[in-house]
Amino acid sequence: MGLELSIIGISLLLLFILSGAGADTIVGVYNVKDYAAVGDGQTDNTKAFESTWSAACAVEGTATIVIPEGEYLLGPIIFKGPCKGKMVMQVKGQLLASTHLEAYTQNWIDFQYINGLVISGGGIFHGQGASAWPYNQCPKTQKCKLLPTNLMFSFVTNATISSISSIDSKLFHMQIFQSRDITLDSLKISAPGDSPNTDGIHIADSTNIQVANSVIGTGDDCISIGPGCTNLTIFNVLCGPGHGISIGSLGKNANEKDVTGLTVRQCTLTGTSNGLRIKTWPSSPSSLKATGFVFEDIIMNNVYNPIIIDQNYCPYANCPETDPSLVKIKDIKFRNITGTSASPEAIKLVCSKAVPCEGVELNDISLKCNGDDEQAKNMTSTCVHVYGSSNGNVKPDSCI
């Protein structure tokens, strides 16, 4: 009798552990092929993916969606929460974006209102952007229709996106908006250096976002940070080709929120048109702050503007704004920045006359010109409306 009770007790204990007490309960695997997906690169799988998501999202615990090897043509789709449990998406195959632009209203793949999301698996999100880039008029005029972003994350919390690739997005590769507590790790993002507006990762109005251990080369910013961001970390990112790592542009629209708390560390930029850049619009419709940034242990390889603050930013041919920017830039630290510049003006800090930059620190900067001997002799730094300090060795000679 005692032995039987012991066996029953052990069985109940195992049942208690397996039930996931105090942890997520794994409730099932949802393979898109079980919902009629076909990985032949030609069949439209939008409805099959929608059905898979609906089934997985409706159950409690942890549900895993599996996209096996193959090529899955996919039109615009929204994976929308809230879901009853944590969502895991294992992407093994390649997802191909539809090339029919008339099918899109905004983005290609949109994750919305999800608490608890994991995307991984080594798969590829291919935007097939070459078919759409000729129709992008945004580099020429402000009045333009935006092309679809590959992956959009809106109102998402507690997410990890890792070990996936995004290739040739029609516009941005990834956007994070109104989200928090997201880690992006071991990503590969690529598009040709002349592809328009193909930013690698754009983050706006979000908190506690980390980008790490990734390789990004596009036709625009490798990483761009918009208004309303707090506590961002960028670590061990290889950037190039592209426009560098940028904060901004800021100050273009009314009611923009401050950007506070950014750390960029141990990154390497190669052949980019900018390195570490803060850009704000003149004639800002509202005032905001960009404060508390640390750029540390950065390597530049033939970068055209390694260190740049541009408070007169306007990418268009006609820029009628004449009033100074109202974006206040404060407490910005550049530490241990080394390597080569493609131009003799390696440090360019042009701040606003209305709200000068304050607390700008240049510490241990060693940048050499990649040009001829004459350019190397004439390495310069430029400072306009900048207040701060220089420490350690600063080459070219500091203008602060």
Short mmCIF file of C-alpha atoms in Angstrom, two decimals:
data_model
loop_
_atom_site.label_atom_id
_atom_site.label_comp_id
_atom_site.label_asym_id
_atom_site.label_seq_id
_atom_site.Cartn_x
_atom_site.Cartn_y
_atom_site.Cartn_z
CA MET A 1 0.00 0.00 0.00
CA GLY A 2 2.84 2.40 0.88
CA LEU A 3 4.59 1.65 -2.44
CA GLU A 4 1.38 2.34 -4.37
CA LEU A 5 0.93 5.70 -2.59
CA SER A 6 4.55 6.62 -3.40
CA ILE A 7 4.03 5.83 -7.08
CA ILE A 8 0.83 7.88 -7.11
CA GLY A 9 2.64 10.77 -5.41
CA ILE A 10 5.47 10.72 -7.94
CA SER A 11 2.98 10.58 -10.79
CA LEU A 12 1.11 13.59 -9.43
CA LEU A 13 4.39 15.49 -8.99
CA LEU A 14 5.40 14.75 -12.61
CA LEU A 15 1.96 15.83 -13.78
CA PHE A 16 2.32 19.07 -11.78
CA ILE A 17 5.74 19.79 -13.33
CA LEU A 18 4.62 18.96 -16.86
CA SER A 19 1.55 21.13 -16.43
CA GLY A 20 3.92 24.14 -16.45
CA ALA A 21 3.12 25.43 -12.98
CA GLY A 22 4.94 28.71 -12.73
CA ALA A 23 6.06 28.53 -16.38
CA ASP A 24 4.66 28.65 -19.90
CA THR A 25 2.80 25.55 -20.93
CA ILE A 26 3.79 24.24 -24.35
CA VAL A 27 0.48 23.43 -25.96
CA GLY A 28 1.28 22.50 -29.50
CA VAL A 29 3.00 22.90 -32.82
CA TYR A 30 1.21 24.45 -35.77
CA ASN A 31 2.81 23.66 -39.11
CA VAL A 32 1.69 25.97 -41.91
CA LYS A 33 1.60 22.98 -44.27
CA ASP A 34 -1.18 21.49 -42.16
CA TYR A 35 -3.20 24.58 -43.08
CA ALA A 36 -2.66 24.15 -46.84
CA ALA A 37 0.53 26.19 -47.27
CA VAL A 38 2.61 25.20 -50.30
CA GLY A 39 6.31 26.03 -50.47
CA ASP A 40 6.70 26.11 -54.23
CA GLY A 41 7.43 29.84 -54.58
CA GLN A 42 4.30 30.40 -56.67
CA THR A 43 1.23 29.55 -54.61
CA ASP A 44 -0.27 32.43 -52.59
CA ASN A 45 -0.06 31.29 -48.97
CA THR A 46 -1.63 34.32 -47.30
CA LYS A 47 -4.83 32.55 -46.22
CA ALA A 48 -2.93 29.48 -45.04
CA PHE A 49 -0.67 31.61 -42.84
CA GLU A 50 -3.65 33.57 -41.49
CA SER A 51 -5.40 30.32 -40.55
CA THR A 52 -2.30 28.98 -38.83
CA TRP A 53 -1.91 32.14 -36.78
CA SER A 54 -5.59 32.21 -35.79
CA ALA A 55 -5.44 28.63 -34.51
CA ALA A 56 -2.22 29.13 -32.55
CA CYS A 57 -3.20 32.51 -31.12
CA ALA A 58 -6.43 31.11 -29.67
CA VAL A 59 -4.84 28.67 -27.23
CA GLU A 60 -3.30 29.23 -23.81
CA GLY A 61 0.35 28.47 -23.11
CA THR A 62 3.13 28.55 -25.70
CA ALA A 63 2.14 27.86 -29.28
CA THR A 64 4.82 27.26 -31.93
CA ILE A 65 4.18 28.02 -35.58
CA VAL A 66 6.55 26.15 -37.90
CA ILE A 67 7.37 27.33 -41.40
CA PRO A 68 9.41 24.45 -42.84
CA GLU A 69 11.92 24.59 -45.67
CA GLY A 70 10.57 25.80 -48.99
CA GLU A 71 9.66 29.07 -50.66
CA TYR A 72 6.35 30.56 -49.54
CA LEU A 73 4.83 33.36 -51.59
CA LEU A 74 2.98 35.68 -49.25
CA GLY A 75 0.89 38.80 -49.73
CA PRO A 76 0.41 41.50 -47.09
CA ILE A 77 -0.58 39.93 -43.78
CA ILE A 78 -1.27 41.01 -40.20
CA PHE A 79 -0.43 38.69 -37.30
CA LYS A 80 -2.62 40.35 -34.70
CA GLY A 81 -3.03 39.81 -30.97
CA PRO A 82 -3.67 39.82 -28.20
CA CYS A 83 -3.15 36.08 -28.12
CA LYS A 84 -4.01 33.84 -25.20
CA GLY A 85 -0.43 32.68 -24.78
CA LYS A 86 3.14 33.19 -25.93
CA MET A 87 3.72 32.94 -29.67
CA VAL A 88 6.78 31.29 -31.18
CA MET A 89 7.46 31.36 -34.92
CA GLN A 90 10.14 28.99 -36.20
CA VAL A 91 11.03 30.09 -39.73
CA LYS A 92 13.10 27.49 -41.59
CA GLY A 93 12.05 28.36 -45.14
CA GLN A 94 12.05 31.50 -47.23
CA LEU A 95 9.07 33.86 -47.35
CA LEU A 96 8.68 35.76 -50.62
CA ALA A 97 6.79 39.06 -50.71
CA SER A 98 4.22 39.56 -53.44
CA THR A 99 5.44 41.88 -56.19
CA HIS A 100 1.92 43.24 -56.87
CA LEU A 101 2.13 46.70 -55.31
CA GLU A 102 -1.61 47.29 -55.67
CA ALA A 103 -2.18 44.56 -53.06
CA TYR A 104 -0.49 46.56 -50.29
CA THR A 105 -2.04 49.22 -48.11
CA GLN A 106 0.98 49.57 -45.79
CA ASN A 107 3.40 46.84 -44.76
CA TRP A 108 4.16 43.31 -45.88
CA ILE A 109 4.24 41.40 -42.57
CA ASP A 110 2.77 43.18 -39.57
CA PHE A 111 2.88 41.93 -35.95
CA GLN A 112 0.45 43.85 -33.73
CA TYR A 113 -0.66 43.86 -30.07
CA ILE A 114 1.34 40.83 -28.96
CA ASN A 115 2.78 40.22 -25.49
CA GLY A 116 5.34 37.42 -25.71
CA LEU A 117 6.76 36.75 -29.18
CA VAL A 118 9.74 34.76 -30.42
CA ILE A 119 10.82 34.65 -34.08
CA SER A 120 13.85 32.56 -35.03
CA GLY A 121 14.91 29.56 -37.06
CA GLY A 122 17.42 30.79 -39.62
CA GLY A 123 14.82 31.55 -42.29
CA ILE A 124 14.63 34.40 -44.79
CA PHE A 125 12.12 37.20 -45.35
CA HIS A 126 12.68 38.27 -48.96
CA GLY A 127 10.94 41.51 -49.93
CA GLN A 128 11.66 41.23 -53.67
CA GLY A 129 12.24 44.96 -53.55
CA ALA A 130 13.96 45.29 -56.93
CA SER A 131 10.53 45.13 -58.54
CA ALA A 132 9.36 48.17 -56.53
CA TRP A 133 12.39 50.47 -56.12
CA PRO A 134 11.87 52.23 -59.50
CA TYR A 135 8.47 53.44 -58.17
CA ASN A 136 9.92 55.03 -55.01
CA GLN A 137 9.71 58.82 -55.35
CA CYS A 138 10.40 59.60 -51.68
CA PRO A 139 14.09 60.52 -52.17
CA LYS A 140 12.93 63.27 -54.55
CA THR A 141 9.83 64.72 -52.87
CA GLN A 142 8.10 64.78 -49.47
CA LYS A 143 4.76 64.08 -51.16
CA CYS A 144 5.19 60.44 -52.01
CA LYS A 145 3.56 57.09 -51.40
CA LEU A 146 5.51 54.85 -49.05
CA LEU A 147 6.32 51.35 -50.23
CA PRO A 148 5.81 48.36 -47.90
CA THR A 149 8.14 47.58 -45.00
CA ASN A 150 9.22 43.94 -44.72
CA LEU A 151 8.57 43.40 -41.00
CA MET A 152 6.57 45.77 -38.80
CA PHE A 153 6.22 45.37 -35.03
CA SER A 154 3.55 47.62 -33.50
CA PHE A 155 2.47 47.52 -29.84
CA VAL A 156 4.60 44.43 -29.21
CA THR A 157 6.13 43.66 -25.80
CA ASN A 158 8.52 41.00 -24.50
CA ALA A 159 9.81 39.82 -27.86
CA THR A 160 12.97 38.20 -29.19
CA ILE A 161 13.73 38.25 -32.90
CA SER A 162 16.89 36.31 -33.69
CA SER A 163 18.74 34.31 -36.33
CA ILE A 164 16.67 35.39 -39.32
CA SER A 165 17.48 37.31 -42.51
CA SER A 166 15.69 40.15 -44.26
CA ILE A 167 16.65 40.70 -47.89
CA ASP A 168 15.74 43.40 -50.43
CA SER A 169 12.83 45.03 -48.66
CA LYS A 170 10.76 47.40 -50.77
CA LEU A 171 11.23 50.06 -48.07
CA PHE A 172 12.47 49.60 -44.47
CA HIS A 173 13.45 46.06 -43.55
CA MET A 174 12.22 46.25 -39.95
CA GLN A 175 10.25 48.84 -38.03
CA ILE A 176 9.53 48.88 -34.31
CA PHE A 177 6.78 51.24 -33.19
CA GLN A 178 5.11 51.79 -29.80
CA SER A 179 6.78 48.68 -28.43
CA ARG A 180 8.96 47.76 -25.47
CA ASP A 181 11.31 45.08 -24.17
CA ILE A 182 12.44 43.70 -27.51
CA THR A 183 15.76 42.02 -28.33
CA LEU A 184 16.98 41.73 -31.91
CA ASP A 185 19.96 39.39 -32.14
CA SER A 186 22.02 37.70 -34.84
CA LEU A 187 20.16 39.26 -37.74
CA LYS A 188 21.33 39.52 -41.34
CA ILE A 189 19.83 42.43 -43.26
CA SER A 190 20.89 43.22 -46.80
CA ALA A 191 19.98 45.28 -49.84
CA PRO A 192 22.09 46.96 -52.54
CA GLY A 193 23.85 50.16 -51.54
CA ASP A 194 21.83 52.15 -54.08
CA SER A 195 18.39 50.80 -53.08
CA PRO A 196 16.25 53.74 -51.85
CA ASN A 197 15.00 54.03 -48.26
CA THR A 198 15.87 50.45 -47.37
CA ASP A 199 16.79 51.21 -43.74
CA GLY A 200 17.83 48.12 -41.84
CA ILE A 201 16.02 48.72 -38.54
CA HIS A 202 13.94 51.80 -37.71
CA ILE A 203 12.83 52.31 -34.10
CA ALA A 204 10.31 54.93 -32.95
CA ASP A 205 8.26 55.60 -29.80
CA SER A 206 9.70 52.52 -28.11
CA THR A 207 11.49 51.59 -24.87
CA ASN A 208 14.10 49.00 -23.88
CA ILE A 209 15.12 47.85 -27.35
CA GLN A 210 18.42 46.03 -27.94
CA VAL A 211 20.08 45.29 -31.29
CA ALA A 212 23.09 43.00 -31.07
CA ASN A 213 25.46 40.73 -32.99
CA SER A 214 24.02 41.59 -36.40
CA VAL A 215 25.22 42.34 -39.93
CA ILE A 216 23.38 45.12 -41.77
CA GLY A 217 24.13 46.51 -45.23
CA THR A 218 21.50 48.53 -47.11
CA GLY A 219 20.85 51.61 -49.23
CA ASP A 220 20.00 53.79 -46.24
CA ASP A 221 20.62 53.88 -42.48
CA CYS A 222 21.72 50.56 -41.02
CA ILE A 223 19.82 51.57 -37.88
CA SER A 224 17.70 54.71 -37.55
CA ILE A 225 16.16 55.97 -34.34
CA GLY A 226 13.09 58.17 -34.50
CA PRO A 227 11.30 60.28 -31.88
CA GLY A 228 9.98 58.94 -28.59
CA CYS A 229 12.67 56.33 -27.89
CA THR A 230 14.08 55.55 -24.44
CA ASN A 231 16.83 53.20 -23.29
CA LEU A 232 18.17 51.72 -26.52
CA THR A 233 21.31 49.58 -26.86
CA ILE A 234 23.18 48.76 -30.07
CA PHE A 235 26.04 46.30 -29.62
CA ASN A 236 28.41 44.47 -31.95
CA VAL A 237 26.77 45.48 -35.22
CA LEU A 238 28.60 45.43 -38.56
CA CYS A 239 27.21 48.24 -40.72
CA GLY A 240 27.84 48.82 -44.43
CA PRO A 241 27.08 49.69 -47.09
CA GLY A 242 24.55 52.32 -46.07
CA HIS A 243 24.19 55.67 -44.35
CA GLY A 244 25.47 54.60 -40.93
CA ILE A 245 23.80 54.59 -37.52
CA SER A 246 21.49 57.59 -37.21
CA ILE A 247 19.40 59.31 -34.60
CA GLY A 248 16.70 61.07 -36.56
CA SER A 249 15.70 62.71 -38.46
CA LEU A 250 14.05 64.58 -35.56
CA GLY A 251 11.92 67.69 -35.48
CA LYS A 252 10.07 67.27 -38.77
CA ASN A 253 6.58 66.81 -37.31
CA ALA A 254 4.58 68.37 -34.50
CA ASN A 255 4.24 66.62 -31.12
CA GLU A 256 7.37 64.51 -31.44
CA LYS A 257 8.68 63.12 -28.14
CA ASP A 258 12.20 63.20 -26.68
CA VAL A 259 14.88 60.63 -27.40
CA THR A 260 16.73 59.72 -24.19
CA GLY A 261 19.25 57.05 -23.30
CA LEU A 262 21.17 55.44 -26.17
CA THR A 263 24.31 53.31 -26.04
CA VAL A 264 26.15 52.27 -29.20
CA ARG A 265 29.14 50.08 -28.42
CA GLN A 266 31.67 47.87 -30.23
CA CYS A 267 30.30 48.42 -33.72
CA THR A 268 32.17 48.55 -37.04
CA LEU A 269 31.12 50.72 -39.96
CA THR A 270 32.59 50.12 -43.42
CA GLY A 271 32.21 52.27 -46.52
CA THR A 272 29.16 54.15 -45.24
CA SER A 273 28.28 57.72 -46.17
CA ASN A 274 27.97 58.57 -42.48
CA GLY A 275 29.19 56.96 -39.31
CA LEU A 276 27.54 58.08 -36.08
CA ARG A 277 24.99 60.72 -37.00
CA ILE A 278 22.41 62.89 -35.25
CA LYS A 279 20.18 64.74 -37.72
CA THR A 280 17.42 67.24 -37.06
CA TRP A 281 15.26 69.41 -39.31
CA PRO A 282 15.40 73.20 -39.36
CA SER A 283 12.18 75.14 -38.74
CA SER A 284 10.97 72.51 -36.29
CA PRO A 285 7.23 72.71 -35.58
CA SER A 286 7.85 71.68 -31.96
CA SER A 287 10.75 71.49 -29.52
CA LEU A 288 12.12 68.23 -28.15
CA LYS A 289 15.32 66.86 -26.62
CA ALA A 290 17.90 64.30 -27.70
CA THR A 291 19.94 63.51 -24.60
CA GLY A 292 22.11 60.91 -22.91
CA PHE A 293 23.89 59.21 -25.82
CA VAL A 294 27.13 57.20 -25.54
CA PHE A 295 29.04 56.08 -28.65
CA GLU A 296 31.93 53.92 -27.53
CA ASP A 297 34.57 51.57 -29.00
CA ILE A 298 33.61 52.15 -32.63
CA ILE A 299 35.75 51.28 -35.68
CA MET A 300 35.40 53.29 -38.91
CA ASN A 301 36.63 51.85 -42.20
CA ASN A 302 36.66 54.47 -44.98
CA VAL A 303 33.55 56.24 -43.66
CA TYR A 304 32.75 59.61 -45.23
CA ASN A 305 31.39 61.46 -42.18
CA PRO A 306 32.57 59.40 -39.19
CA ILE A 307 31.17 61.74 -36.50
CA ILE A 308 28.44 64.14 -37.49
CA ILE A 309 25.72 66.26 -35.92
CA ASP A 310 23.61 67.97 -38.59
CA GLN A 311 20.89 70.30 -37.32
CA ASN A 312 20.24 71.67 -40.81
CA TYR A 313 19.16 68.32 -42.24
CA CYS A 314 17.10 68.32 -45.42
CA PRO A 315 17.60 65.63 -48.08
CA TYR A 316 15.62 67.38 -50.83
CA ALA A 317 16.75 69.72 -53.57
CA ASN A 318 14.42 72.52 -52.42
CA CYS A 319 14.57 73.25 -48.70
CA PRO A 320 12.85 76.58 -48.00
CA GLU A 321 13.04 76.35 -44.20
CA THR A 322 15.27 79.06 -42.76
CA ASP A 323 14.55 79.03 -39.02
CA PRO A 324 16.95 77.05 -36.81
CA SER A 325 16.11 73.65 -35.41
CA LEU A 326 14.38 73.52 -32.01
CA VAL A 327 15.73 70.08 -31.11
CA LYS A 328 17.96 70.36 -28.04
CA ILE A 329 20.97 68.03 -28.19
CA LYS A 330 22.66 67.47 -24.83
CA ASP A 331 25.07 65.08 -23.08
CA ILE A 332 26.49 63.27 -26.10
CA LYS A 333 29.69 61.25 -25.59
CA PHE A 334 31.99 59.98 -28.34
CA ARG A 335 34.63 57.68 -26.82
CA ASN A 336 37.37 55.59 -28.42
CA ILE A 337 36.38 56.12 -32.05
CA THR A 338 39.14 54.86 -34.36
CA GLY A 339 39.82 54.07 -37.99
CA THR A 340 39.76 55.87 -41.32
CA SER A 341 37.72 58.66 -42.84
CA ALA A 342 36.94 58.99 -46.54
CA SER A 343 36.98 62.79 -46.17
CA PRO A 344 39.41 65.19 -44.44
CA GLU A 345 36.56 66.60 -42.32
CA ALA A 346 36.21 63.65 -39.98
CA ILE A 347 34.34 65.45 -37.19
CA LYS A 348 31.47 67.74 -38.13
CA LEU A 349 29.27 69.12 -35.36
CA VAL A 350 26.82 71.70 -36.73
CA CYS A 351 24.27 72.54 -34.07
CA SER A 352 21.32 74.91 -33.82
CA LYS A 353 21.75 78.63 -33.23
CA ALA A 354 18.48 78.65 -31.27
CA VAL A 355 19.37 75.74 -28.97
CA PRO A 356 23.13 75.03 -29.09
CA CYS A 357 24.45 71.57 -28.30
CA GLU A 358 25.67 71.14 -24.72
CA GLY A 359 27.70 68.50 -22.95
CA VAL A 360 29.29 67.09 -26.12
CA GLU A 361 32.37 65.03 -25.24
CA LEU A 362 35.16 63.92 -27.58
CA ASN A 363 37.36 61.38 -25.83
CA ASP A 364 40.17 59.35 -27.45
CA ILE A 365 39.33 59.90 -31.10
CA SER A 366 41.83 58.64 -33.69
CA LEU A 367 40.67 59.06 -37.28
CA LYS A 368 43.01 59.12 -40.25
CA CYS A 369 42.15 60.26 -43.75
CA ASN A 370 41.98 57.55 -46.38
CA GLY A 371 42.77 60.05 -49.14
CA ASP A 372 46.04 61.36 -50.55
CA ASP A 373 48.85 62.90 -48.54
CA GLU A 374 47.51 66.42 -48.97
CA GLN A 375 44.12 65.45 -47.58
CA ALA A 376 45.77 63.59 -44.72
CA LYS A 377 47.67 66.75 -43.78
CA ASN A 378 44.50 68.84 -43.83
CA MET A 379 42.34 66.69 -41.55
CA THR A 380 39.89 68.97 -39.75
CA SER A 381 37.03 69.10 -37.32
CA THR A 382 34.18 71.60 -37.48
CA CYS A 383 32.10 72.91 -34.59
CA VAL A 384 29.20 75.34 -34.84
CA HIS A 385 27.17 76.29 -31.74
CA VAL A 386 28.70 73.44 -29.72
CA TYR A 387 29.65 73.43 -26.02
CA GLY A 388 31.47 70.52 -24.40
CA SER A 389 34.91 69.10 -23.74
CA SER A 390 37.74 67.08 -25.22
CA ASN A 391 39.72 64.50 -23.29
CA GLY A 392 42.64 62.26 -24.11
CA ASN A 393 44.02 62.17 -27.61
CA VAL A 394 41.70 63.62 -30.29
CA LYS A 395 42.69 63.43 -33.96
CA PRO A 396 41.87 65.40 -36.01
CA ASP A 397 42.39 68.17 -33.48
CA SER A 398 39.26 68.93 -31.53
CA CYS A 399 37.22 72.03 -32.29
CA ILE A 400 35.54 71.99 -28.88
#
